Tab-separated table of C-alpha atoms in Angstrom:
chain	number	residue	atom	x	y	z
A	63	MET	CA	-51.039	18.515	10.346
A	64	LYS	CA	-52.965	20.788	12.502
A	65	ILE	CA	-55.919	19.754	11.715
A	66	ASN	CA	-55.133	16.074	13.177
A	67	ARG	CA	-53.919	17.327	16.063
A	68	LEU	CA	-56.675	19.079	17.303
A	69	LEU	CA	-59.244	16.116	16.021
A	70	ALA	CA	-57.183	14.059	18.148
A	71	ILE	CA	-57.258	16.149	21.289
A	72	VAL	CA	-60.473	16.228	21.005
A	73	VAL	CA	-60.803	12.237	20.807
A	74	ILE	CA	-58.881	12.053	23.587
A	75	LEU	CA	-61.403	14.129	25.543
A	76	LEU	CA	-63.816	12.511	25.332
A	77	ASN	CA	-62.352	9.877	26.879
A	78	ARG	CA	-60.571	11.018	29.513
A	79	GLU	CA	-61.882	12.506	32.624
A	80	LYS	CA	-58.715	14.895	32.600
A	81	ILE	CA	-55.802	16.424	30.455
A	82	SER	CA	-52.976	18.779	31.238
A	83	ALA	CA	-51.050	20.578	29.044
A	84	SER	CA	-47.703	19.067	29.505
A	85	GLU	CA	-48.857	15.684	28.806
A	86	LEU	CA	-50.451	16.425	25.782
A	87	ALA	CA	-47.410	18.777	24.663
A	88	GLU	CA	-45.713	15.399	25.591
A	89	LYS	CA	-47.689	13.352	23.341
A	90	PHE	CA	-47.262	15.390	19.320
A	91	GLU	CA	-44.077	16.323	20.322
A	92	VAL	CA	-44.903	20.284	20.541
A	93	SER	CA	-44.584	23.251	23.459
A	94	VAL	CA	-47.562	23.463	26.077
A	95	ARG	CA	-48.126	26.984	24.727
A	96	THR	CA	-48.570	25.128	21.398
A	97	ILE	CA	-50.834	22.967	22.860
A	98	TYR	CA	-52.976	26.197	24.415
A	99	ARG	CA	-52.970	27.583	21.026
A	100	ASP	CA	-55.120	24.792	19.446
A	101	ILE	CA	-56.962	24.948	22.930
A	102	ASP	CA	-57.495	28.102	21.869
A	103	ALA	CA	-59.322	27.341	19.215
A	104	ILE	CA	-61.096	24.531	19.206
A	105	ASN	CA	-62.784	26.293	22.063
A	106	LEU	CA	-63.655	28.829	18.743
A	107	ALA	CA	-65.377	25.887	16.726
A	108	GLY	CA	-67.191	25.390	19.416
A	109	ILE	CA	-66.700	22.595	21.218
A	110	PRO	CA	-66.593	23.994	24.887
A	111	ILE	CA	-63.216	22.591	26.847
A	112	VAL	CA	-62.166	23.562	31.103
A	113	SER	CA	-58.935	24.531	31.831
A	114	GLN	CA	-58.430	23.658	35.435
A	115	ALA	CA	-55.210	25.231	37.130
A	116	GLY	CA	-54.166	23.074	39.970
A	117	ASN	CA	-52.173	19.978	40.845
A	118	ASN	CA	-54.942	18.278	39.617
A	119	GLY	CA	-55.533	20.197	37.082
A	120	GLY	CA	-55.702	20.371	33.278
A	121	PHE	CA	-58.106	20.737	30.471
A	122	TYR	CA	-61.535	19.349	29.879
A	123	ILE	CA	-65.095	18.976	27.705
A	124	ILE	CA	-68.061	20.066	29.804
A	125	ASP	CA	-69.664	16.309	30.542
A	126	ASN	CA	-73.269	17.039	28.479
A	127	TYR	CA	-71.329	17.600	25.406
A	128	LYS	CA	-70.070	14.894	25.338
A	129	ILE	CA	-70.513	12.201	21.845
A	130	ASN	CA	-72.013	9.307	22.716
A	131	HIS	CA	-69.733	6.825	22.275
A	132	GLN	CA	-73.560	4.589	21.139
A	133	LEU	CA	-72.558	6.059	18.096
A	134	LEU	CA	-69.981	3.122	17.880
A	135	THR	CA	-70.288	-0.767	19.141
A	136	LEU	CA	-68.015	-2.500	20.592
A	137	GLU	CA	-68.023	-4.744	16.986
A	138	ASP	CA	-67.612	-0.917	14.754
A	139	MET	CA	-64.498	0.002	16.276
A	140	ILE	CA	-63.558	-3.514	16.042
A	141	SER	CA	-64.042	-4.497	12.057
A	142	ILE	CA	-62.896	-0.500	11.307
A	143	ILE	CA	-59.530	-1.401	12.449
A	144	GLU	CA	-59.196	-4.992	10.628
A	145	ALA	CA	-59.925	-3.204	8.466
A	146	LEU	CA	-57.531	-0.613	8.676
A	147	LYS	CA	-55.118	-2.691	9.672
A	148	ASN	CA	-55.655	-4.522	6.562
A	149	MET	CA	-55.042	-1.694	4.228
A	150	ASN	CA	-51.796	-0.446	5.761
A	151	ARG	CA	-50.552	-4.205	5.622
A	152	PHE	CA	-49.632	-3.426	1.853
A	153	LEU	CA	-49.592	0.363	2.253
A	154	GLU	CA	-47.890	1.455	5.267
A	155	ASP	CA	-49.155	5.121	4.684
A	156	LYS	CA	-48.750	7.155	8.785
A	157	ASN	CA	-52.517	8.902	7.783
A	158	ILE	CA	-53.749	5.207	8.945
A	159	GLU	CA	-51.726	4.564	10.967
A	160	VAL	CA	-52.925	8.313	12.941
A	161	ALA	CA	-55.989	6.307	12.054
A	162	ILE	CA	-55.829	3.497	13.716
A	163	GLU	CA	-55.252	5.487	17.138
A	164	LYS	CA	-58.043	7.556	16.612
A	165	VAL	CA	-60.248	4.489	16.777
A	166	LYS	CA	-58.644	2.676	19.840
A	167	ASN	CA	-58.857	6.170	21.617
A	168	ILE	CA	-62.794	6.047	21.402
A	169	VAL	CA	-62.806	2.403	23.169
A	170	PRO	CA	-64.167	2.892	26.962
A	171	LYS	CA	-61.891	2.549	29.703
A	172	GLU	CA	-64.739	-0.907	30.672
A	173	LYS	CA	-64.214	-2.424	27.449
A	174	LYS	CA	-60.474	-1.332	26.745
A	175	GLU	CA	-60.212	-5.286	28.144
A	176	VAL	CA	-61.917	-7.457	25.393
A	177	PHE	CA	-60.603	-5.627	22.740
A	178	ASP	CA	-57.064	-5.801	23.400
A	179	LEU	CA	-58.000	-9.273	23.856
A	180	HIS	CA	-59.725	-10.028	19.873
A	181	PHE	CA	-56.471	-8.802	18.360
A	182	ASP	CA	-54.745	-10.964	20.178
A	183	GLN	CA	-57.332	-13.860	19.150
A	184	MET	CA	-56.837	-12.686	15.855
A	185	PHE	CA	-54.200	-12.203	13.257
A	186	VAL	CA	-54.509	-11.768	9.154
A	187	ASP	CA	-51.163	-11.959	7.410
A	188	THR	CA	-52.614	-12.574	3.605
A	189	LEU	CA	-48.341	-14.369	2.413
A	190	PRO	CA	-48.216	-18.174	2.370
A	191	TRP	CA	-46.831	-20.071	4.645
A	192	GLY	CA	-42.736	-20.206	4.747
A	193	PHE	CA	-43.555	-16.036	2.330
A	194	LYS	CA	-40.974	-13.007	3.184
A	195	LYS	CA	-42.451	-9.399	3.092
A	196	CYS	CA	-41.461	-8.475	-0.332
A	197	ASP	CA	-40.525	-4.620	-0.806
A	198	GLU	CA	-40.852	-4.494	-4.547
A	199	GLU	CA	-44.115	-5.871	-4.633
A	200	ASN	CA	-45.216	-3.459	-2.021
A	201	LEU	CA	-43.687	-0.366	-2.993
A	202	LYS	CA	-45.475	-1.137	-6.504
A	203	TYR	CA	-49.240	-1.924	-4.380
A	204	LYS	CA	-48.113	2.351	-2.982
A	205	ILE	CA	-47.101	3.687	-6.621
A	206	ILE	CA	-50.552	1.766	-8.191
A	207	HIS	CA	-51.865	3.071	-5.706
A	208	ASN	CA	-51.621	6.653	-5.309
A	209	ALA	CA	-51.609	6.889	-9.536
A	210	VAL	CA	-55.570	6.140	-8.876
A	211	GLU	CA	-55.991	8.635	-6.363
A	212	SER	CA	-53.836	11.256	-8.751
A	213	LYS	CA	-55.832	10.288	-11.311
A	214	ASN	CA	-52.665	9.481	-13.245
A	215	CYS	CA	-52.051	7.417	-15.444
A	216	ILE	CA	-49.456	4.735	-16.025
A	217	ALA	CA	-47.103	2.153	-17.797
A	218	PHE	CA	-45.410	-0.883	-17.459
A	219	ASP	CA	-44.398	-3.700	-19.870
A	220	TYR	CA	-46.783	-6.517	-19.067
A	221	ARG	CA	-45.965	-10.069	-18.843
A	222	ASN	CA	-48.409	-12.668	-20.474
A	223	SER	CA	-49.819	-16.298	-19.533
A	224	LYS	CA	-47.261	-17.158	-22.229
A	225	SER	CA	-44.263	-15.076	-20.663
A	226	GLU	CA	-44.090	-12.803	-23.413
A	227	TYR	CA	-43.485	-9.532	-22.606
A	228	ASN	CA	-45.771	-6.333	-23.500
A	229	TRP	CA	-45.612	-2.231	-22.645
A	230	ARG	CA	-49.197	-1.337	-22.339
A	231	LYS	CA	-50.680	2.712	-20.716
A	232	VAL	CA	-53.834	2.115	-18.793
A	233	GLU	CA	-55.991	4.752	-17.038
A	234	PRO	CA	-55.875	2.780	-13.619
A	235	LEU	CA	-59.076	2.614	-11.828
A	236	THR	CA	-59.354	0.178	-8.985
A	237	LEU	CA	-56.868	-1.975	-6.813
A	238	VAL	CA	-58.824	-4.995	-6.864
A	239	PHE	CA	-57.122	-7.938	-3.844
A	240	LYS	CA	-58.863	-11.551	-5.556
A	241	GLY	CA	-58.110	-15.166	-4.621
A	242	PHE	CA	-54.813	-13.998	-2.238
A	243	TYR	CA	-53.103	-11.387	-5.481
A	244	TRP	CA	-53.423	-7.885	-6.659
A	245	TYR	CA	-55.105	-6.845	-9.126
A	246	LEU	CA	-56.036	-3.678	-10.918
A	247	PHE	CA	-58.827	-2.680	-12.846
A	248	SER	CA	-58.185	-0.513	-16.205
A	249	PHE	CA	-58.276	1.310	-19.187
A	250	CYS	CA	-56.446	-0.168	-21.150
A	251	LYS	CA	-54.651	2.055	-24.020
A	252	LEU	CA	-53.447	-0.929	-26.444
A	253	ARG	CA	-56.571	-2.566	-25.862
A	254	ASN	CA	-58.960	0.543	-26.365
A	255	ASP	CA	-61.232	-1.600	-23.235
A	256	TYR	CA	-60.576	-2.908	-19.575
A	257	ARG	CA	-58.915	-4.748	-18.460
A	258	PHE	CA	-57.622	-6.379	-15.634
A	259	PHE	CA	-53.551	-6.368	-14.464
A	260	LYS	CA	-52.257	-8.767	-12.030
A	261	LEU	CA	-49.428	-6.647	-10.560
A	262	SER	CA	-46.795	-9.175	-9.918
A	263	ARG	CA	-46.449	-9.468	-13.706
A	264	MET	CA	-45.744	-5.890	-13.983
A	265	GLU	CA	-42.238	-4.532	-14.710
A	266	ASN	CA	-41.172	-1.191	-15.167
A	267	LEU	CA	-43.482	1.064	-13.629
A	268	THR	CA	-43.776	4.539	-14.556
A	269	VAL	CA	-46.517	7.031	-14.274
A	270	LEU	CA	-47.184	9.237	-16.520
A	271	ASP	CA	-48.554	12.684	-16.737
A	272	GLU	CA	-51.560	12.088	-19.079
A	273	ARG	CA	-54.719	11.896	-16.367
A	274	ILE	CA	-57.134	8.997	-16.940
A	275	ASN	CA	-60.596	10.178	-19.373
A	276	GLU	CA	-63.183	10.403	-15.467
A	277	ASN	CA	-65.873	8.755	-17.797
A	278	ARG	CA	-65.013	6.095	-17.475
A	279	ILE	CA	-67.456	3.239	-15.606
A	280	SER	CA	-66.402	1.801	-11.716
A	281	TYR	CA	-65.513	-1.940	-10.161
A	282	LYS	CA	-68.508	-2.343	-9.397
A	283	GLU	CA	-70.352	-1.512	-13.494
A	284	TYR	CA	-68.127	-3.286	-14.398
A	285	ILE	CA	-68.551	-6.173	-12.912
A	286	ASN	CA	-72.360	-6.085	-12.790
A	287	ILE	CA	-72.978	-5.311	-16.487
A	288	ASN	CA	-70.454	-9.121	-17.135
A	289	LYS	CA	-72.518	-11.058	-15.306
A	290	THR	CA	-75.178	-10.759	-17.723
A	291	LYS	CA	-72.168	-11.835	-21.021
A	292	GLU	CA	-70.286	-13.936	-18.866
A	293	VAL	CA	-71.771	-17.899	-18.631
A	294	PRO	CA	-69.851	-20.330	-17.159
A	295	THR	CA	-69.369	-23.839	-17.657
A	296	LYS	CA	-69.989	-26.409	-15.489
A	297	VAL	CA	-67.331	-28.251	-14.249
A	298	VAL	CA	-67.413	-31.477	-12.091
A	299	LEU	CA	-63.991	-32.539	-10.377
A	300	LYS	CA	-63.365	-36.276	-8.465
A	301	PHE	CA	-61.010	-35.888	-5.898
A	302	SER	CA	-59.165	-38.524	-3.988
A	303	LYS	CA	-59.950	-38.421	0.061
A	304	LYS	CA	-56.172	-38.351	0.923
A	305	VAL	CA	-56.865	-33.251	-0.762
A	306	ARG	CA	-60.115	-33.401	1.524
A	307	TYR	CA	-58.034	-31.107	3.059
A	308	ARG	CA	-57.698	-28.955	0.362
A	309	VAL	CA	-60.871	-29.736	-0.990
A	310	ASP	CA	-62.969	-28.036	1.694
A	311	ASP	CA	-60.768	-25.027	1.947
A	312	CYS	CA	-61.067	-24.207	-1.836
A	313	PHE	CA	-64.642	-25.106	-2.819
A	314	ASP	CA	-68.050	-24.033	-1.476
A	315	LYS	CA	-69.129	-27.261	1.036
A	316	ASN	CA	-73.392	-27.236	-0.871
A	317	ASP	CA	-70.908	-28.543	-4.293
A	318	ILE	CA	-68.985	-30.558	-2.420
A	319	LYS	CA	-70.721	-34.611	-1.804
A	320	ILE	CA	-68.164	-37.228	0.350
A	321	GLN	CA	-68.621	-41.040	-1.687
A	322	GLU	CA	-69.240	-44.474	0.263
A	323	ASP	CA	-65.803	-44.878	-0.576
A	324	GLY	CA	-63.867	-41.548	0.986
A	325	SER	CA	-63.564	-40.204	-3.009
A	326	ILE	CA	-65.283	-36.524	-2.820
A	327	ILE	CA	-67.645	-35.253	-5.946
A	328	VAL	CA	-67.438	-31.531	-6.642
A	329	ASP	CA	-70.506	-30.210	-9.394
A	330	THR	CA	-69.381	-26.576	-9.586
A	331	TYR	CA	-69.345	-23.749	-11.914
A	332	PHE	CA	-66.093	-21.928	-13.538
A	333	LEU	CA	-65.350	-19.334	-16.026
A	334	GLU	CA	-63.112	-21.395	-17.946
A	335	ASP	CA	-60.106	-19.985	-18.573
A	336	ASP	CA	-56.160	-20.748	-18.347
A	337	TRP	CA	-56.641	-20.255	-13.741
A	338	VAL	CA	-58.776	-23.236	-13.811
A	339	TYR	CA	-56.751	-25.905	-16.297
A	340	SER	CA	-54.098	-24.480	-13.538
A	341	MET	CA	-56.231	-25.276	-10.402
A	342	ILE	CA	-56.751	-28.963	-11.781
A	343	LEU	CA	-54.019	-29.453	-11.862
A	344	SER	CA	-52.484	-28.367	-8.858
A	345	TYR	CA	-53.357	-31.312	-7.710
A	346	GLY	CA	-51.675	-33.759	-9.855
A	347	GLU	CA	-53.016	-37.922	-9.696
A	348	TYR	CA	-55.823	-37.350	-6.538
A	349	VAL	CA	-57.937	-35.239	-9.871
A	350	GLU	CA	-60.449	-36.863	-12.082
A	351	VAL	CA	-62.168	-34.398	-14.340
A	352	LEU	CA	-65.470	-35.945	-15.337
A	353	GLU	CA	-67.370	-33.137	-17.182
A	354	PRO	CA	-67.695	-31.525	-19.668
A	355	ASN	CA	-65.094	-33.744	-22.014
A	356	HIS	CA	-63.149	-30.943	-23.746
A	357	ILE	CA	-61.777	-29.445	-20.100
A	358	ARG	CA	-61.318	-33.436	-19.406
A	359	GLU	CA	-59.177	-33.594	-23.287
A	360	ILE	CA	-56.800	-30.097	-22.649
A	361	ILE	CA	-55.383	-31.595	-18.821
A	362	LYS	CA	-55.351	-35.126	-20.637
A	363	ASN	CA	-53.164	-33.112	-23.108
A	364	LYS	CA	-50.994	-31.087	-20.346
A	365	TYR	CA	-49.896	-34.237	-18.398
A	366	LYS	CA	-48.664	-35.753	-21.416
A	367	LYS	CA	-46.594	-32.803	-22.153
A	368	ILE	CA	-45.562	-32.828	-18.864
A	369	ASN	CA	-44.680	-36.754	-18.733
A	370	ASN	CA	-43.092	-36.106	-22.474
A	371	ILE	CA	-40.241	-33.375	-20.146
A	372	TYR	CA	-39.675	-36.317	-18.066
A	373	SER	CA	-39.033	-39.046	-20.515
A	374	ASN	CA	-36.588	-37.612	-21.946
A	375	MET	CA	-34.478	-36.936	-19.090
A	376	THR	CA	-31.419	-39.033	-18.119
C-alpha cells in the first residue's frame, strides 16, 4: 500500500543523513518517478524533505525537524520487536514483517550492534523439543484470528476430554495463549454462555456470515468476574528428588520446600479439574498426593485402572 511506503520512507529519512531516489526505488521496487511523487506527497503532509542534486545528492529531512529518538529507548524497541516476532510465528503476516522493519529502522546507528547482539543471544520457540511446526495448526490459528478481527461467528466439531465430538457455533472473542497451548475465549451458542476452546481439539472449522454480538464482555472482564466466583483447592504434593528439575520449572518457588532427605513438598492451590489430575499423573511414581484426601483417592483409582490395563497384557 502507498501509505505504508510513505511511512517507511519517512522512517528511513529520520535515521539517515541522506538517501538517493534510485536507492529508494530499488528498496521499494517502484520507479524513480514514483519516489519523486511520494516525496511530493510527504512534503504536502508538512514534513520538510530537501532534494540535493549532484553525485552526493539525495533526499534528507531538515535537521531541526527530526523526531527525537529518545521517545523510545533501546529496551522499548527490543520489547516491541520481540512481541511482534512472537506474534508472527503464528500469523506469518507481511504487515507485521513491515512493522518489524520499521522499528528496526529507527534504532540509532550507535546502538545497532547492541540491538543485533540481543537477538543473537535470545530466541523464543514455543514448540517442545522434537516437535515440528504444524502448518495445519498455523492455518487454524490464522482463520480464527481473522474471524476475531472481522467479528464473524465460526463453527467447528470439538473433541472434549472424553474424546466425544460436539458441533459448536461460537462468537470468537479473544485468542489466549496459556500453558503452551492456544485457546479461544468465545460465547458458545449451544451452552448460551462464555467458554474456552482448545484450538488443537477443533476440527472442520468454518467461518460463518453471522456477526457476533457487540455487547459481549471482554476476556479481561470475564477473568475479573470469575476470580470472585472460583474457589481454588489447596493441594499438597510430595515429590522425589529425582524430579526436582521439573518441580522447579512448574511451581512457584515460594510454594516449594526441600526436605532433609531431598524430597520436595509443594503446598499450592489449583482450580480443580482433569488437567490437575493429568499433571499429577505425569510425574508417575515420583509424586504422592498428601492433601486433599479426595484427590488422593482420584489419583489412586486412576493408577488402578492403568495397572489393570497392563495386568491384562499377555
